[in-house]
Amino acid sequence: MTTVLKARTLRRTVPKPTGRKNWGYTALAIFFLAIMLFPVYWMVNASLQPNGTTLETSWFPLKPDFTGYATAINEQAGNLGTSLIISLGSVALSLAIAAPAAYALAYFKVRGAGVVLFAILISQMIPGIVVANALYTAYNDLGLLNSIPGLILADSAHGIPFAILIIRAFMNGMPASVIEAARVDGAGHLRAFWSIVLPLSRNSLITAGLFTFLFAWSDFLFALTLTTTEAVRPVTLGIFQYIGAYVNDWSSVMATAVLASIPAIVLLVAAQKYIAAGTTGGAVK
Amino acid sequence: MSLATDLPHSEGQAVGGAMKTHGPGTEKPVPRRSPRQRRERVFQWLFLVPAVVYMTLFFGYPVVKNVVMSFQEYTTSTFFTGEAPWVGFTNYVTVLSSSLFSTSLLNTVLFTIGSIVGQFVIGLALAIFFQRKFPLNGILRSLLLLPWLLPLIVSSAVWRWILDKDSGALNRFLGDLGIIDTGIPWLTSTSLALIAVVGVNIWIGIPFNLTILYGGLQEIPDELYEAGSLDGATGWKAFRHITWPMLRPVVSVVLVLGVVYTLKVLDIILGLTNGGPANSTQTIATQSYNLSFHEFRFGEGAALGNVLVIISLVFAVLYLRASRRAVDE
């Protein structure tokens, strides 16, 4: 995967001959995109329909109605807040654990690094339900069920292995001479790491952070299994509750879905560079 | 010396240690590392410790605990009494001999193969299409990532509404075209639900396949195609004799990863059908979830979870071999 990443970046630097402008292909690509993104359009369209009219949703939101959003915000604002806190907590925890580990794996080449990397790859094969099954009993004993710290810890399981691999791949490409120069100047390990390595790795940290956020925000399994009351309820679980029963008010379900999609949409548009970097590294995720 | 700035108090201890090992009294010329090097090693390891601890607690422990639980009668009462009697292989026997097991195993296989084939074929076709140079290529390609980035439960909810029998967009579209007269019960018919669930999972997986395969295609040097075209290898021939062999390592990584991720899918099925109707979309993962969290038979849920782990491990081995090959090339 690292080779894929490297090869791609290398290739991009090679100037490509610009052929004729093939707008025909662009039209075809837009057609494919329209099919693929129709569900996203439909979500937005349905969220803007008047309440309760499940019979005939019109194809276009010609008369947008925001009652769905009013209900969604009324009922799910707390859950959205819970999701936000858990996701931000997971980003902080994941980066705090992953960045030093990535540094150790990339730069120190410590003994056992191979074992750690192997364990990270293997961890990706472990089904979430197996982790949830065991964590439920442990959380029950530790009093971590229905708690935000409990969910932050569990949700980081989605992000930490990925973050380690992404940051390590980046740090592998960092010239060792920079760090050595800093160390010759008398900087300790911690100082070199904090003031040289981390700032230089900014892009990979942002990429890892964004994906960690998305993973925690999207988490459904741990929200479902590690909460038993309504005390702590991420928005994914809120949506599941909506669709768990017979739905007669799709506009508020879709409005909640739109609100829950905002992070993904914003990141794709605003942080496209980082997302692209993450998906290539995502071969290992 | 760098350590001294960070850990001044440990310096004294280390020096003391140095006296012991390398003092004039020591005669054995054992090639030991100097204490500074050893201290350096320890310090380097400290960077890795939090990650190792986390991985042990949240991946290692669950796997071990799950194995232990699968040999115990672990139910709701265990939480009150703390007693989980050993029952040997009883859980495995119960789970594997239940009539539901063959159903969920078959569904898991069909779900996995259907999803992988669909995602891969469409992903590869799109990846090849996007090799062409045309305006807005990059931006359109990255917008295609959206289905992959949305929370799975959001996608499930949206598709529930699109596939709704009476007023779903798909049935209305087909009805408007005059293809169907009455709504097709995509998610509520035992014969269609699995197909519908596979379809949704294909939609989710296309962006991933597209992105990785696109990267793989970009790696193939243009010169190969130029040389090939001189020999008359163009179009399908070029794909068959140049693209496919060169893409093979990436293909195996994509396929095996796809299998491993698809095997553990839970969100989409729970969100779309909850395993129904009449267990027609029940997979090993959803069945394990039901046993543990609906019937509170944690021991049996753990046993079934372990069956899933074993299936995944077989593919994990394939994955490691495939990725090694991909790295070698």
Coordinates of C-alpha atoms in Angstrom, one line a residue:
Chain A
M1 CA 0.0 0.0 0.0
T2 CA 2.8 2.3 0.8
T3 CA 4.2 1.5 -2.7
V4 CA 0.9 2.5 -4.2
L5 CA 1.0 5.7 -2.3
K6 CA 4.6 6.5 -3.3
A7 CA 4.1 5.5 -6.9
R8 CA 1.0 7.7 -7.2
T9 CA 2.7 10.8 -5.8
L10 CA 5.7 10.2 -7.9
R11 CA 3.6 9.9 -11.0
R12 CA 1.8 13.0 -10.3
T13 CA 4.9 15.0 -10.6
V14 CA 5.5 13.8 -14.1
P15 CA 3.9 16.3 -16.4
K16 CA 1.2 14.6 -18.5
P17 CA 0.6 15.6 -22.1
T18 CA -2.6 17.4 -22.1
G19 CA -4.7 16.0 -24.9
R20 CA -7.8 17.4 -26.4
K21 CA -10.5 18.4 -24.0
N22 CA -12.8 15.4 -23.9
W23 CA -16.0 16.9 -22.6
G24 CA -17.9 13.8 -23.8
Y25 CA -16.1 11.7 -21.2
T26 CA -16.9 14.4 -18.6
A27 CA -20.6 14.1 -19.4
L28 CA -20.4 10.3 -19.1
A29 CA -18.5 10.7 -15.8
I30 CA -21.2 13.1 -14.5
F31 CA -23.8 10.5 -15.5
F32 CA -22.1 7.8 -13.4
L33 CA -21.7 10.2 -10.6
A34 CA -25.4 11.1 -10.7
I35 CA -26.3 7.4 -10.4
M36 CA -23.9 6.9 -7.5
L37 CA -25.0 10.0 -5.7
F38 CA -28.7 9.6 -6.3
P39 CA -29.3 8.2 -2.8
V40 CA -27.5 11.3 -1.3
Y41 CA -29.7 13.5 -3.4
W42 CA -32.8 11.5 -2.4
M43 CA -31.9 11.9 1.3
V44 CA -31.7 15.7 0.9
N45 CA -34.9 15.8 -1.2
A46 CA -36.9 13.7 1.2
S47 CA -35.7 15.7 4.2
L48 CA -37.2 18.8 2.6
Q49 CA -40.7 17.3 2.1
P50 CA -43.6 18.2 4.2
N51 CA -44.2 15.9 7.2
G52 CA -46.1 12.7 7.0
T53 CA -46.6 12.6 3.2
T54 CA -45.2 9.2 2.7
L55 CA -47.4 8.6 -0.3
E56 CA -45.9 10.8 -2.9
T57 CA -42.5 12.3 -2.3
S58 CA -42.0 14.7 -5.3
W59 CA -38.8 14.2 -7.3
F60 CA -37.7 17.7 -6.6
P61 CA -37.9 19.8 -3.4
L62 CA -39.8 22.6 -5.2
K63 CA -41.5 23.8 -2.0
P64 CA -38.9 23.0 0.6
D65 CA -40.4 22.4 4.0
F66 CA -38.3 22.4 7.1
T67 CA -40.5 20.7 9.6
G68 CA -38.4 17.5 9.2
Y69 CA -35.4 19.5 10.4
A70 CA -37.3 21.0 13.2
T71 CA -38.3 17.6 14.5
A72 CA -34.8 16.2 13.9
I73 CA -33.1 19.0 15.8
N74 CA -35.7 18.9 18.5
E75 CA -35.3 15.1 19.0
Q76 CA -31.7 14.5 18.0
A77 CA -29.7 17.7 18.9
G78 CA -28.5 16.0 22.1
N79 CA -27.5 12.9 20.3
L80 CA -25.6 14.9 17.7
G81 CA -23.8 16.7 20.6
T82 CA -23.0 13.3 22.1
S83 CA -21.6 12.1 18.8
L84 CA -19.5 15.2 18.5
I85 CA -18.0 14.9 21.9
I86 CA -17.2 11.2 21.4
S87 CA -15.7 11.8 18.0
L88 CA -13.5 14.7 19.2
G89 CA -12.4 12.7 22.2
S90 CA -11.6 9.8 20.0
V91 CA -9.5 12.0 17.7
A92 CA -7.5 13.3 20.6
L93 CA -7.0 9.9 22.1
S94 CA -6.1 8.2 18.8
L95 CA -3.6 10.9 17.8
A96 CA -2.0 10.9 21.2
I97 CA -1.5 7.1 21.0
A98 CA -0.8 6.7 17.3
A99 CA 1.7 9.6 16.6
P100 CA 4.4 8.5 19.1
A101 CA 3.9 4.8 18.0
A102 CA 4.2 5.7 14.4
Y103 CA 7.4 7.7 15.2
A104 CA 8.9 4.7 17.0
L105 CA 8.0 2.3 14.2
A106 CA 9.2 4.6 11.4
Y107 CA 12.3 6.2 12.9
F108 CA 13.7 4.0 15.7
K109 CA 13.1 0.7 14.1
V110 CA 12.7 -0.7 17.6
R111 CA 13.0 -4.5 18.0
G112 CA 9.5 -6.0 17.9
A113 CA 8.3 -3.3 15.4
G114 CA 7.5 -6.1 13.0
V115 CA 5.4 -7.8 15.6
V116 CA 3.5 -4.6 16.3
L117 CA 2.8 -3.9 12.6
F118 CA 1.7 -7.5 12.2
A119 CA -0.7 -7.2 15.1
I120 CA -2.1 -4.0 13.6
L121 CA -2.8 -5.8 10.4
I122 CA -4.3 -8.8 12.1
S123 CA -6.5 -6.5 14.3
Q124 CA -8.3 -5.5 11.1
M125 CA -9.5 -9.0 10.7
I126 CA -11.2 -9.2 14.1
P127 CA -14.9 -8.7 13.7
G128 CA -16.4 -5.8 15.7
I129 CA -19.0 -8.1 17.2
V130 CA -16.2 -10.2 18.8
V131 CA -14.7 -7.0 20.4
A132 CA -18.1 -5.8 21.5
N133 CA -19.1 -9.1 23.0
A134 CA -16.0 -9.2 25.3
L135 CA -16.0 -5.4 26.0
Y136 CA -19.6 -5.5 27.1
T137 CA -18.8 -7.9 30.0
A138 CA -15.7 -6.0 30.9
Y139 CA -17.4 -2.6 30.7
N140 CA -20.2 -4.0 32.8
D141 CA -17.7 -4.8 35.6
L142 CA -15.8 -1.5 35.2
G143 CA -18.9 0.6 35.1
L144 CA -18.1 1.9 31.6
L145 CA -21.4 1.0 30.0
N146 CA -23.5 4.1 29.1
S147 CA -20.5 6.4 29.5
I148 CA -18.8 8.8 27.1
P149 CA -15.3 7.8 28.1
G150 CA -16.3 4.2 27.5
L151 CA -17.4 5.0 24.0
I152 CA -14.4 7.2 23.3
L153 CA -12.1 4.3 24.2
A154 CA -14.0 1.7 22.2
D155 CA -14.5 3.9 19.1
S156 CA -10.8 4.6 19.0
A157 CA -10.4 1.0 18.0
H158 CA -11.7 2.0 14.6
G159 CA -9.1 4.8 14.3
I160 CA -5.9 3.9 16.1
P161 CA -4.6 1.1 13.8
F162 CA -5.4 3.2 10.8
A163 CA -3.8 6.3 12.2
I164 CA -0.6 4.4 13.1
L165 CA -0.3 3.1 9.6
I166 CA -1.0 6.4 7.9
I167 CA 1.3 8.5 10.1
R168 CA 4.0 5.9 9.9
A169 CA 3.9 5.7 6.1
F170 CA 4.4 9.5 6.1
M171 CA 7.2 9.5 8.7
N172 CA 9.0 6.8 6.8
G173 CA 9.5 9.3 4.1
M174 CA 10.8 12.0 6.4
P175 CA 14.6 12.6 6.2
A176 CA 16.3 11.1 9.3
S177 CA 18.9 13.8 8.9
V178 CA 16.5 16.5 10.1
I179 CA 15.8 14.7 13.3
E180 CA 19.5 13.8 13.8
A181 CA 20.4 17.4 13.3
A182 CA 17.9 18.5 16.0
R183 CA 19.3 15.9 18.3
V184 CA 22.9 17.0 17.8
D185 CA 21.8 20.4 18.7
G186 CA 20.9 19.0 22.1
A187 CA 17.2 18.4 21.7
G188 CA 16.0 15.4 23.7
H189 CA 13.8 12.7 22.2
L190 CA 10.6 14.3 23.5
R191 CA 11.6 17.7 22.3
A192 CA 12.7 16.5 18.9
F193 CA 9.4 14.6 18.6
W194 CA 7.3 17.5 19.7
S195 CA 9.0 20.4 18.0
I196 CA 10.5 18.8 14.8
V197 CA 8.7 15.5 14.0
L198 CA 5.1 16.5 14.8
P199 CA 5.1 19.8 12.9
L200 CA 6.7 18.2 9.9
S201 CA 4.1 15.4 10.0
R202 CA 1.2 17.9 10.1
N203 CA -0.4 16.7 6.9
S204 CA -0.5 13.1 7.9
L205 CA -1.8 14.0 11.4
I206 CA -4.6 16.0 9.8
T207 CA -5.5 13.1 7.5
A208 CA -5.4 10.6 10.4
G209 CA -7.4 13.0 12.6
L210 CA -10.1 13.5 10.0
F211 CA -10.6 9.8 9.4
T212 CA -10.5 9.0 13.1
F213 CA -13.3 11.6 13.5
L214 CA -15.3 10.0 10.7
F215 CA -14.8 6.5 12.1
A216 CA -16.0 7.5 15.5
W217 CA -18.8 9.6 14.2
S218 CA -20.0 6.7 12.1
D219 CA -19.7 4.1 14.8
F220 CA -22.8 2.1 15.2
L221 CA -21.7 -1.2 16.7
F222 CA -20.3 0.1 19.9
A223 CA -23.1 2.6 20.4
L224 CA -25.5 -0.2 20.0
T225 CA -23.8 -2.8 22.2
L226 CA -22.2 -0.6 24.9
T227 CA -25.2 1.5 25.8
T228 CA -28.2 0.1 27.5
T229 CA -30.1 3.3 28.5
E230 CA -30.8 6.6 26.8
A231 CA -28.2 8.3 29.0
V232 CA -25.5 8.4 26.3
R233 CA -26.9 8.0 22.8
P234 CA -24.9 8.8 19.6
V235 CA -26.8 10.0 16.6
T236 CA -26.2 6.7 14.7
L237 CA -28.2 5.0 17.4
G238 CA -30.9 7.7 17.2
I239 CA -31.3 6.9 13.5
F240 CA -31.4 3.2 14.1
Q241 CA -34.2 3.8 16.6
Y242 CA -36.1 5.8 14.1
I243 CA -35.9 3.1 11.5
G244 CA -36.2 0.2 13.9
A245 CA -40.0 0.7 14.1
Y246 CA -42.5 1.3 11.4
V247 CA -41.6 4.7 10.0
N248 CA -44.4 7.1 9.1
D249 CA -42.4 10.3 9.2
W250 CA -39.5 9.9 6.7
S251 CA -38.8 13.6 6.4
S252 CA -37.5 13.8 10.0
V253 CA -35.5 10.6 9.6
M254 CA -34.0 11.9 6.4
A255 CA -33.3 15.3 8.0
T256 CA -31.4 13.5 10.8
A257 CA -29.6 11.5 8.2
V258 CA -28.6 14.7 6.5
L259 CA -27.4 16.2 9.8
A260 CA -25.4 13.0 10.5
S261 CA -23.8 13.2 7.0
I262 CA -22.6 16.8 7.4
P263 CA -19.1 15.8 8.7
A264 CA -18.5 13.5 5.7
I265 CA -19.7 16.0 3.2
V266 CA -17.8 18.9 4.7
L267 CA -14.6 17.0 4.9
L268 CA -14.9 15.7 1.4
V269 CA -15.4 19.2 0.0
A270 CA -13.1 21.2 2.3
A271 CA -10.4 18.7 3.0
Q272 CA -10.3 16.8 -0.2
K273 CA -6.5 16.7 -0.3
Y274 CA -6.3 14.9 3.1
I275 CA -9.2 12.6 2.3
A276 CA -7.5 11.5 -1.0
A277 CA -4.3 10.8 1.0
G278 CA -6.3 8.7 3.5
T279 CA -8.1 6.6 1.0
T280 CA -5.0 5.5 -0.7
G281 CA -3.5 4.5 2.6
G282 CA -7.0 3.1 3.2
A283 CA -5.9 0.0 1.4
V284 CA -4.9 -1.3 4.8
K285 CA -8.0 0.0 6.6
Chain B
M1 CA 23.3 13.6 26.6
S2 CA 20.0 14.2 25.1
L3 CA 18.4 12.0 27.7
A4 CA 20.0 14.1 30.4
T5 CA 17.9 17.0 29.4
D6 CA 14.7 15.0 29.5
L7 CA 15.3 12.7 32.4
P8 CA 18.0 14.3 34.6
H9 CA 17.2 12.1 37.6
S10 CA 17.6 8.8 35.8
E11 CA 21.1 9.8 34.8
G12 CA 22.5 9.0 38.2
Q13 CA 21.0 5.6 38.2
A14 CA 22.3 4.8 34.8
V15 CA 25.8 5.9 35.7
G16 CA 25.7 3.6 38.7
G17 CA 24.7 0.8 36.4
A18 CA 27.6 1.5 34.2
M19 CA 30.0 1.3 37.0
K20 CA 28.7 -2.2 37.8
T21 CA 28.9 -3.6 34.3
H22 CA 31.9 -2.0 32.9
G23 CA 33.9 -1.2 36.0
P24 CA 37.5 -2.4 36.3
G25 CA 36.3 -5.4 38.3
T26 CA 34.3 -6.9 35.4
E27 CA 36.6 -9.1 33.4
K28 CA 34.2 -10.9 31.0
P29 CA 34.4 -9.1 27.7
V30 CA 30.7 -9.8 27.0
P31 CA 29.6 -7.7 24.1
R32 CA 26.9 -6.0 26.1
R33 CA 25.2 -2.8 25.0
S34 CA 26.4 0.2 26.9
P35 CA 23.8 1.4 29.5
R36 CA 23.3 4.5 27.4
Q37 CA 22.3 2.4 24.5
R38 CA 20.1 0.3 26.7
R39 CA 18.5 3.3 28.2
E40 CA 18.0 4.7 24.7
R41 CA 16.2 1.4 23.7
V42 CA 13.9 1.7 26.7
F43 CA 13.2 5.3 26.0
Q44 CA 12.4 4.5 22.3
W45 CA 10.0 1.7 23.4
L46 CA 8.2 4.2 25.6
F47 CA 6.9 5.9 22.5
L48 CA 5.3 2.6 21.5
V49 CA 3.9 1.5 24.9
P50 CA 0.6 3.4 24.8
A51 CA -0.2 1.9 21.4
V52 CA 0.8 -1.6 22.6
V53 CA -1.3 -1.3 25.7
Y54 CA -4.3 0.0 23.8
M55 CA -4.1 -2.8 21.1
T56 CA -3.7 -5.4 23.9
L57 CA -6.8 -4.1 25.7
F58 CA -9.1 -3.5 22.8
F59 CA -8.0 -6.3 20.4
G60 CA -6.0 -8.8 22.3
Y61 CA -8.1 -9.0 25.4
P62 CA -11.4 -9.3 23.5
V63 CA -10.1 -12.2 21.4
V64 CA -8.9 -14.1 24.4
K65 CA -11.9 -13.3 26.5
N66 CA -14.2 -14.4 23.6
V67 CA -12.4 -17.8 23.4
V68 CA -12.8 -18.2 27.2
M69 CA -16.5 -17.2 27.1
S70 CA -17.2 -19.6 24.3
F71 CA -16.5 -22.5 26.7
Q72 CA -18.6 -21.1 29.5
E73 CA -22.3 -20.8 30.1
Y74 CA -22.3 -17.1 30.1
T75 CA -25.7 -15.6 30.4
T76 CA -27.5 -12.7 32.1
S77 CA -27.3 -14.5 35.5
T78 CA -23.5 -14.4 35.2
F79 CA -23.7 -10.6 35.6
F80 CA -25.5 -11.0 39.0
T81 CA -23.9 -14.2 40.4
G82 CA -20.5 -13.8 38.7
E83 CA -20.7 -17.5 37.9
A84 CA -20.0 -18.9 34.5
P85 CA -19.7 -22.6 34.6
W86 CA -17.4 -24.4 32.2
V87 CA -19.4 -26.3 29.6
G88 CA -16.7 -27.5 27.2
F89 CA -17.8 -27.5 23.6
T90 CA -21.5 -27.3 24.4
N91 CA -21.8 -23.8 23.0
Y92 CA -20.1 -24.7 19.7
V93 CA -22.3 -27.8 19.4
T94 CA -25.5 -25.8 20.1
V95 CA -24.5 -23.1 17.7
L96 CA -23.2 -25.2 14.8
S97 CA -26.0 -27.7 14.9
S98 CA -28.8 -25.1 15.1
S99 CA -30.8 -25.0 11.9
L100 CA -30.1 -21.3 11.7
F101 CA -26.4 -21.8 11.3
S102 CA -26.6 -23.3 7.8
T103 CA -28.9 -20.4 6.8
S104 CA -26.6 -17.8 8.2
L105 CA -23.5 -19.5 6.8
L106 CA -25.1 -19.6 3.3
N107 CA -26.2 -16.0 3.6
T108 CA -22.8 -14.9 4.7
V109 CA -21.2 -16.7 1.7
L110 CA -23.8 -15.3 -0.8
F111 CA -23.6 -11.8 0.8
T112 CA -19.8 -11.8 0.7
I113 CA -19.4 -13.2 -2.8
G114 CA -22.2 -11.1 -4.3
S115 CA -20.9 -7.9 -2.7
I116 CA -17.2 -8.5 -3.7
V117 CA -18.0 -9.4 -7.3
G118 CA -20.3 -6.4 -7.7
Q119 CA -18.0 -3.9 -6.1
F120 CA -14.9 -5.2 -7.9
V121 CA -16.4 -5.4 -11.4
I122 CA -18.0 -2.0 -11.2
G123 CA -15.1 -0.5 -9.3
L124 CA -12.6 -1.8 -11.9
A125 CA -14.8 -0.6 -14.8
L126 CA -15.0 2.9 -13.3
A127 CA -11.2 2.9 -12.5
I128 CA -10.4 2.1 -16.1
F129 CA -12.9 4.7 -17.3
F130 CA -11.2 7.3 -15.1
Q131 CA -7.8 6.5 -16.7
R132 CA -8.9 8.7 -19.6
K133 CA -8.0 12.3 -19.6
F134 CA -10.9 14.6 -19.5
P135 CA -11.8 17.8 -17.7
L136 CA -12.9 17.6 -14.1
N137 CA -11.7 14.0 -13.8
G138 CA -10.1 14.5 -10.4
I139 CA -13.0 16.3 -8.8
L140 CA -15.6 13.9 -10.1
R141 CA -13.6 10.9 -9.0
S142 CA -13.2 12.3 -5.5
L143 CA -17.0 13.1 -5.2
L144 CA -17.6 9.4 -5.9
L145 CA -16.0 8.7 -2.5
L146 CA -19.1 10.1 -0.7
P147 CA -21.0 6.8 -0.4
W148 CA -17.9 5.3 1.3
L149 CA -17.6 8.2 3.8
L150 CA -21.2 8.4 5.0
P151 CA -22.0 6.6 8.2
L152 CA -23.3 3.2 7.3
I153 CA -26.4 3.6 9.3
V154 CA -27.2 6.7 7.4
S155 CA -26.8 4.8 4.1
S156 CA -29.0 2.1 5.5
A157 CA -31.8 4.6 6.4
V158 CA -31.7 6.2 3.0
W159 CA -31.8 2.9 1.2
R160 CA -34.6 1.7 3.4
W161 CA -36.6 4.7 2.1
I162 CA -35.5 4.2 -1.5
L163 CA -36.4 0.5 -1.5
D164 CA -39.7 1.0 0.3
K165 CA -42.4 -1.1 -1.3
D166 CA -45.2 1.5 -1.5
S167 CA -43.6 4.8 -2.0
G168 CA -39.9 4.1 -2.4
A169 CA -38.1 5.9 -5.2
L170 CA -37.0 2.8 -6.9
N171 CA -40.5 1.3 -7.3
R172 CA -41.9 4.7 -8.3
F173 CA -39.2 5.0 -11.0
L174 CA -39.8 1.5 -12.3
G175 CA -43.5 2.2 -12.2
D176 CA -43.2 5.5 -14.1
L177 CA -41.2 3.6 -16.8
G178 CA -44.1 1.1 -17.0
I179 CA -41.8 -1.8 -16.0
I180 CA -43.8 -2.8 -13.0
D181 CA -47.5 -2.4 -12.0
T182 CA -47.3 -3.1 -8.2
G183 CA -44.5 -2.3 -5.9
I184 CA -41.7 -4.9 -5.5
P185 CA -41.2 -5.7 -1.8
W186 CA -37.4 -5.4 -2.0
L187 CA -36.7 -5.6 1.7
T188 CA -39.8 -7.5 2.9
S189 CA -39.7 -10.5 0.6
T190 CA -37.6 -13.5 1.7
S191 CA -36.4 -14.1 -1.9
L192 CA -35.4 -10.5 -2.6
A193 CA -34.1 -9.1 0.7
L194 CA -30.7 -10.6 0.4
I195 CA -30.3 -9.4 -3.2
A196 CA -31.3 -5.9 -2.0
V197 CA -28.9 -5.9 0.9
V198 CA -26.1 -7.1 -1.4
G199 CA -27.0 -4.3 -3.9
V200 CA -26.7 -1.7 -1.1
N201 CA -23.4 -3.1 0.0
I202 CA -22.1 -3.0 -3.5
W203 CA -23.0 0.7 -3.7
I204 CA -21.1 1.3 -0.5
G205 CA -18.0 -0.6 -1.6
I206 CA -17.6 0.8 -5.1
P207 CA -15.6 3.9 -4.1
F208 CA -13.0 1.9 -2.2
N209 CA -12.5 -0.5 -5.1
L210 CA -12.4 2.3 -7.5
T211 CA -9.8 4.3 -5.6
I212 CA -7.4 1.4 -4.9
L213 CA -7.7 0.0 -8.4
Y214 CA -7.3 3.4 -9.9
G215 CA -4.0 3.8 -8.0
G216 CA -2.9 0.4 -9.2
L217 CA -3.7 1.3 -12.8
Q218 CA -1.8 4.6 -12.6
E219 CA 1.3 2.6 -11.6
I220 CA 1.4 0.7 -14.9
P221 CA 4.0 2.5 -17.0
D222 CA 2.7 4.0 -20.3
E223 CA 5.7 2.5 -22.1
L224 CA 4.2 -0.9 -21.7
Y225 CA 1.1 0.1 -23.6
E226 CA 3.2 1.9 -26.2
A227 CA 5.3 -1.2 -26.7
G228 CA 2.2 -3.4 -26.7
S229 CA 0.5 -1.3 -29.4
L230 CA 3.4 -1.9 -31.7
D231 CA 2.8 -5.6 -31.3
G232 CA -0.8 -5.1 -32.0
A233 CA -2.0 -5.3 -28.4
T234 CA -4.7 -2.7 -28.1
G235 CA -8.2 -2.6 -26.5
W236 CA -9.2 -6.0 -24.9
K237 CA -5.8 -7.6 -25.8
A238 CA -3.9 -4.8 -24.0
F239 CA -6.1 -5.3 -21.0
R240 CA -5.7 -9.1 -21.1
H241 CA -1.9 -9.1 -21.6
I242 CA -0.7 -5.9 -20.0
T243 CA -3.2 -4.4 -17.6
W244 CA -4.4 -7.5 -15.8
P245 CA -1.0 -9.2 -15.1
M246 CA 0.4 -5.8 -13.9
L247 CA -2.7 -5.2 -11.7
R248 CA -2.7 -8.7 -10.2
P249 CA -1.0 -7.8 -6.8
V250 CA -3.3 -4.8 -6.3
V251 CA -6.3 -7.0 -7.3
S252 CA -5.5 -9.6 -4.7
V253 CA -5.1 -7.0 -2.0
V254 CA -8.5 -5.4 -2.9
L255 CA -10.3 -8.7 -3.1
V256 CA -9.0 -10.2 0.2
L257 CA -9.5 -7.0 2.1
G258 CA -13.0 -6.8 0.6
V259 CA -13.8 -10.3 1.9
V260 CA -12.4 -9.6 5.3
Y261 CA -14.4 -6.4 5.7
T262 CA -17.6 -7.9 4.2
L263 CA -17.6 -10.9 6.5
K264 CA -17.9 -8.6 9.5
V265 CA -20.6 -6.3 8.1
L266 CA -23.2 -5.7 10.7
D267 CA -24.5 -2.1 10.4
I268 CA -25.9 -2.4 6.9
I269 CA -27.9 -5.5 7.6
L270 CA -29.2 -4.4 10.9
G271 CA -30.2 -1.1 9.5
L272 CA -31.9 -2.5 6.3
T273 CA -33.6 -5.7 7.4
N274 CA -32.4 -6.5 10.9
G275 CA -31.7 -10.0 9.6
G276 CA -35.3 -10.5 8.4
P277 CA -37.6 -11.3 6.9
A278 CA -37.7 -14.8 8.4
N279 CA -33.9 -14.8 8.8
S280 CA -33.4 -14.5 5.0
T281 CA -30.6 -11.9 5.5
Q282 CA -29.2 -13.3 8.8
T283 CA -25.4 -13.7 8.6
I284 CA -23.0 -15.2 11.0
A285 CA -22.1 -11.7 12.3
T286 CA -25.8 -10.6 12.8
Q287 CA -26.6 -14.0 14.4
S288 CA -23.7 -13.6 16.8
Y289 CA -25.0 -10.2 17.7
N290 CA -28.5 -11.6 18.3
L291 CA -27.3 -14.4 20.5
S292 CA -25.3 -12.1 22.7
F293 CA -27.4 -8.9 22.8
H294 CA -30.9 -10.1 22.3
E295 CA -31.0 -13.5 23.8
F296 CA -28.2 -12.8 26.3
R297 CA -26.6 -16.1 25.6
F298 CA -23.1 -14.6 25.5
G299 CA -21.3 -17.9 25.5
E300 CA -23.0 -18.9 22.3
G301 CA -22.6 -15.5 20.8
A302 CA -18.9 -15.8 21.5
A303 CA -18.7 -19.2 20.0
L304 CA -20.3 -18.0 16.8
G305 CA -18.1 -14.9 16.8
N306 CA -15.1 -17.2 17.0
V307 CA -16.3 -19.2 14.0
L308 CA -16.3 -15.8 12.1
V309 CA -12.8 -15.1 13.4
I310 CA -11.5 -18.4 12.0
I311 CA -13.1 -17.7 8.6
S312 CA -11.5 -14.3 8.6
L313 CA -8.1 -15.7 9.7
V314 CA -8.0 -17.9 6.6
F315 CA -8.4 -14.8 4.5
A316 CA -6.0 -12.9 6.7
V317 CA -3.3 -15.4 5.8
L318 CA -4.2 -15.0 2.1
Y319 CA -4.1 -11.2 2.7
L320 CA -0.6 -11.2 4.2
R321 CA 0.7 -13.3 1.3
A322 CA -1.0 -11.1 -1.2
S323 CA 0.2 -7.9 0.3
R324 CA 3.8 -9.2 0.6
R325 CA 3.6 -9.9 -3.1
A326 CA 2.2 -6.4 -3.7
V327 CA 5.1 -4.9 -1.7
D328 CA 7.7 -7.0 -3.5
E329 CA 6.6 -5.8 -6.9

